[in-house]
Amino acid sequence: MVHLDVRNESARRGLWRRDVLQRLAERICAGEGVCEEVELSLLFCDDPFITELNRQYRNKPHATDVLAFQQPGKTCHGVRVLGDIVISLESVERFCGGDRAAMRQEIRLLFSHGLLHLLGVTHGDAAATRRMKDKQAQYLGKNPEDVWHYTKTAARRQ
């Protein structure tokens, strides 16, 4: 069972449904072999907040779309705490050009990406990036090339 705590501190509203994210989290955890009860939190914010987190924890002084903060080994009342996912809805809006349907899909993509990071999946080299793409595609029911846009995002920041 997945306990999902969601909070929206963004000015953007109506872009996500808790039940959709809950089902996605359960699908990912089951697919990744997580058998015990787990808890994670999801915070939606805007660029100033995620910029500060990115600067403080990654020494990168700019906004990003998603950050994941793993809490390995932590339990609370017998429930394994996976960690926290932070998504900037302002960055999502900018990336999607304000298209609300695309924004909803992007939120699911970023949530799955963050949750996979909390479960230990990384993308530090080409093989690991391929595994991350494949897992995201599997859980989202998409083509692997449709679930990876970090090179485009990074190019826009330059």
Tab-separated table of C-alpha atoms in Angstrom:
chain	number	residue	atom	x	y	z
A	1	MET	CA	0.000	0.000	0.000
A	2	VAL	CA	1.223	3.492	-0.866
A	3	HIS	CA	0.424	6.461	1.353
A	4	LEU	CA	0.667	9.577	-0.797
A	5	ASP	CA	0.622	13.012	0.810
A	6	VAL	CA	0.061	15.760	-1.787
A	7	ARG	CA	0.284	19.505	-1.204
A	8	ASN	CA	-0.061	22.281	-3.767
A	9	GLU	CA	1.772	25.518	-2.968
A	10	SER	CA	1.681	26.635	-6.611
A	11	ALA	CA	-0.510	29.350	-8.060
A	12	ARG	CA	-1.519	26.811	-10.746
A	13	ARG	CA	-4.609	24.734	-9.965
A	14	GLY	CA	-6.615	21.875	-11.444
A	15	LEU	CA	-3.703	20.130	-13.171
A	16	TRP	CA	-3.506	16.884	-11.239
A	17	ARG	CA	-5.778	14.343	-9.647
A	18	ARG	CA	-4.720	12.635	-6.479
A	19	ASP	CA	-6.406	9.347	-7.424
A	20	VAL	CA	-4.502	9.206	-10.738
A	21	LEU	CA	-1.174	9.824	-9.001
A	22	GLN	CA	-2.055	7.306	-6.285
A	23	ARG	CA	-2.742	4.567	-8.859
A	24	LEU	CA	0.472	5.435	-10.714
A	25	ALA	CA	2.474	5.245	-7.464
A	26	GLU	CA	0.951	1.856	-6.646
A	27	ARG	CA	1.704	0.547	-10.166
A	28	ILE	CA	5.316	1.716	-9.975
A	29	CYS	CA	5.898	0.351	-6.482
A	30	ALA	CA	4.387	-3.021	-7.394
A	31	GLY	CA	6.428	-3.153	-10.598
A	32	GLU	CA	9.610	-2.332	-8.714
A	33	GLY	CA	8.994	-5.115	-6.186
A	34	VAL	CA	8.001	-2.958	-3.215
A	35	CYS	CA	5.939	-5.250	-0.984
A	36	GLU	CA	5.707	-3.276	2.243
A	37	GLU	CA	3.637	-0.226	3.078
A	38	VAL	CA	5.372	2.938	1.923
A	39	GLU	CA	4.847	6.643	2.283
A	40	LEU	CA	5.916	9.526	0.083
A	41	SER	CA	5.089	13.168	-0.202
A	42	LEU	CA	4.554	15.263	-3.298
A	43	LEU	CA	4.808	19.040	-3.239
A	44	PHE	CA	3.715	21.185	-6.164
A	45	CYS	CA	5.397	24.584	-6.160
A	46	ASP	CA	6.519	27.373	-8.474
A	47	ASP	CA	9.978	28.260	-9.736
A	48	PRO	CA	11.271	30.441	-6.866
A	49	PHE	CA	10.807	27.615	-4.354
A	50	ILE	CA	12.334	24.861	-6.503
A	51	THR	CA	15.163	27.210	-7.538
A	52	GLU	CA	16.114	27.621	-3.886
A	53	LEU	CA	16.000	23.845	-3.300
A	54	ASN	CA	18.061	23.226	-6.440
A	55	ARG	CA	20.620	25.806	-5.322
A	56	GLN	CA	20.767	24.546	-1.760
A	57	TYR	CA	20.924	20.791	-2.440
A	58	ARG	CA	22.460	20.537	-5.918
A	59	ASN	CA	24.428	23.798	-6.164
A	60	LYS	CA	22.506	24.708	-9.340
A	61	PRO	CA	21.094	28.249	-9.165
A	62	HIS	CA	18.146	27.818	-11.548
A	63	ALA	CA	14.683	26.319	-11.622
A	64	THR	CA	14.201	22.700	-12.559
A	65	ASP	CA	11.047	20.715	-13.152
A	66	VAL	CA	11.397	17.950	-10.544
A	67	LEU	CA	13.532	17.084	-7.536
A	68	ALA	CA	13.439	13.921	-5.455
A	69	PHE	CA	14.767	13.606	-1.919
A	70	GLN	CA	15.220	9.985	-0.880
A	71	GLN	CA	15.030	9.006	2.787
A	72	PRO	CA	16.681	5.588	2.851
A	73	GLY	CA	16.110	3.423	5.870
A	74	LYS	CA	13.569	5.718	7.508
A	75	THR	CA	10.361	4.219	8.884
A	76	CYS	CA	7.433	5.714	10.717
A	77	HIS	CA	4.973	3.480	12.592
A	78	GLY	CA	6.163	0.479	10.572
A	79	VAL	CA	5.735	2.250	7.242
A	80	ARG	CA	8.811	2.731	5.041
A	81	VAL	CA	9.254	6.420	4.166
A	82	LEU	CA	10.500	6.720	0.578
A	83	GLY	CA	10.999	10.497	0.574
A	84	ASP	CA	9.764	13.646	-1.089
A	85	ILE	CA	9.089	14.680	-4.684
A	86	VAL	CA	8.904	18.371	-5.585
A	87	ILE	CA	7.487	19.473	-8.951
A	88	SER	CA	7.455	23.058	-10.217
A	89	LEU	CA	4.143	23.630	-11.974
A	90	GLU	CA	5.562	26.889	-13.317
A	91	SER	CA	8.331	24.952	-15.097
A	92	VAL	CA	5.764	22.427	-16.346
A	93	GLU	CA	3.599	25.247	-17.714
A	94	ARG	CA	6.558	26.835	-19.479
A	95	PHE	CA	7.731	23.524	-20.964
A	96	CYS	CA	4.224	22.684	-22.214
A	97	GLY	CA	3.440	26.168	-23.508
A	98	GLY	CA	0.401	26.389	-21.248
A	99	ASP	CA	-1.362	23.401	-22.877
A	100	ARG	CA	-3.241	21.979	-19.886
A	101	ALA	CA	-3.603	18.446	-21.316
A	102	ALA	CA	0.137	18.330	-22.012
A	103	MET	CA	0.774	19.694	-18.521
A	104	ARG	CA	-1.235	16.871	-16.948
A	105	GLN	CA	0.795	14.306	-18.883
A	106	GLU	CA	4.034	16.049	-17.950
A	107	ILE	CA	3.079	15.962	-14.265
A	108	ARG	CA	2.546	12.196	-14.457
A	109	LEU	CA	5.908	11.824	-16.218
A	110	LEU	CA	7.745	13.923	-13.634
A	111	PHE	CA	5.992	12.148	-10.760
A	112	SER	CA	6.999	8.738	-12.131
A	113	HIS	CA	10.560	9.977	-12.673
A	114	GLY	CA	10.779	11.285	-9.106
A	115	LEU	CA	9.283	8.125	-7.620
A	116	LEU	CA	11.715	5.931	-9.546
A	117	HIS	CA	14.546	8.030	-8.094
A	118	LEU	CA	13.121	7.474	-4.594
A	119	LEU	CA	13.218	3.752	-5.341
A	120	GLY	CA	16.890	3.954	-6.319
A	121	VAL	CA	16.685	4.170	-10.113
A	122	THR	CA	19.281	6.572	-11.525
A	123	HIS	CA	20.354	7.823	-14.944
A	124	GLY	CA	24.044	8.626	-14.559
A	125	ASP	CA	25.215	6.921	-17.747
A	126	ALA	CA	23.720	5.803	-21.079
A	127	ALA	CA	22.693	2.339	-19.856
A	128	ALA	CA	21.055	3.728	-16.717
A	129	THR	CA	19.290	6.416	-18.760
A	130	ARG	CA	17.897	3.697	-21.051
A	131	ARG	CA	16.626	1.756	-18.005
A	132	MET	CA	14.973	4.898	-16.598
A	133	LYS	CA	13.320	5.635	-19.955
A	134	ASP	CA	12.097	2.065	-20.292
A	135	LYS	CA	10.656	1.998	-16.788
A	136	GLN	CA	8.891	5.349	-17.212
A	137	ALA	CA	7.471	4.200	-20.560
A	138	GLN	CA	6.281	0.928	-19.050
A	139	TYR	CA	4.470	2.557	-16.131
A	140	LEU	CA	2.987	5.362	-18.233
A	141	GLY	CA	2.057	3.141	-21.193
A	142	LYS	CA	4.147	5.251	-23.576
A	143	ASN	CA	6.974	4.915	-26.078
A	144	PRO	CA	10.384	5.283	-24.359
A	145	GLU	CA	11.286	8.225	-26.592
A	146	ASP	CA	8.145	10.063	-25.409
A	147	VAL	CA	9.131	9.948	-21.741
A	148	TRP	CA	12.498	11.634	-21.838
A	149	HIS	CA	13.044	15.270	-22.612
A	150	TYR	CA	15.824	16.322	-20.277
A	151	THR	CA	18.216	17.169	-23.086
A	152	LYS	CA	15.626	19.550	-24.561
A	153	THR	CA	14.940	21.078	-21.149
A	154	ALA	CA	18.637	21.533	-20.416
A	155	ALA	CA	19.236	23.102	-23.829
A	156	ARG	CA	16.558	25.717	-23.128
A	157	ARG	CA	18.276	26.757	-19.911
A	158	GLN	CA	21.626	27.479	-21.629
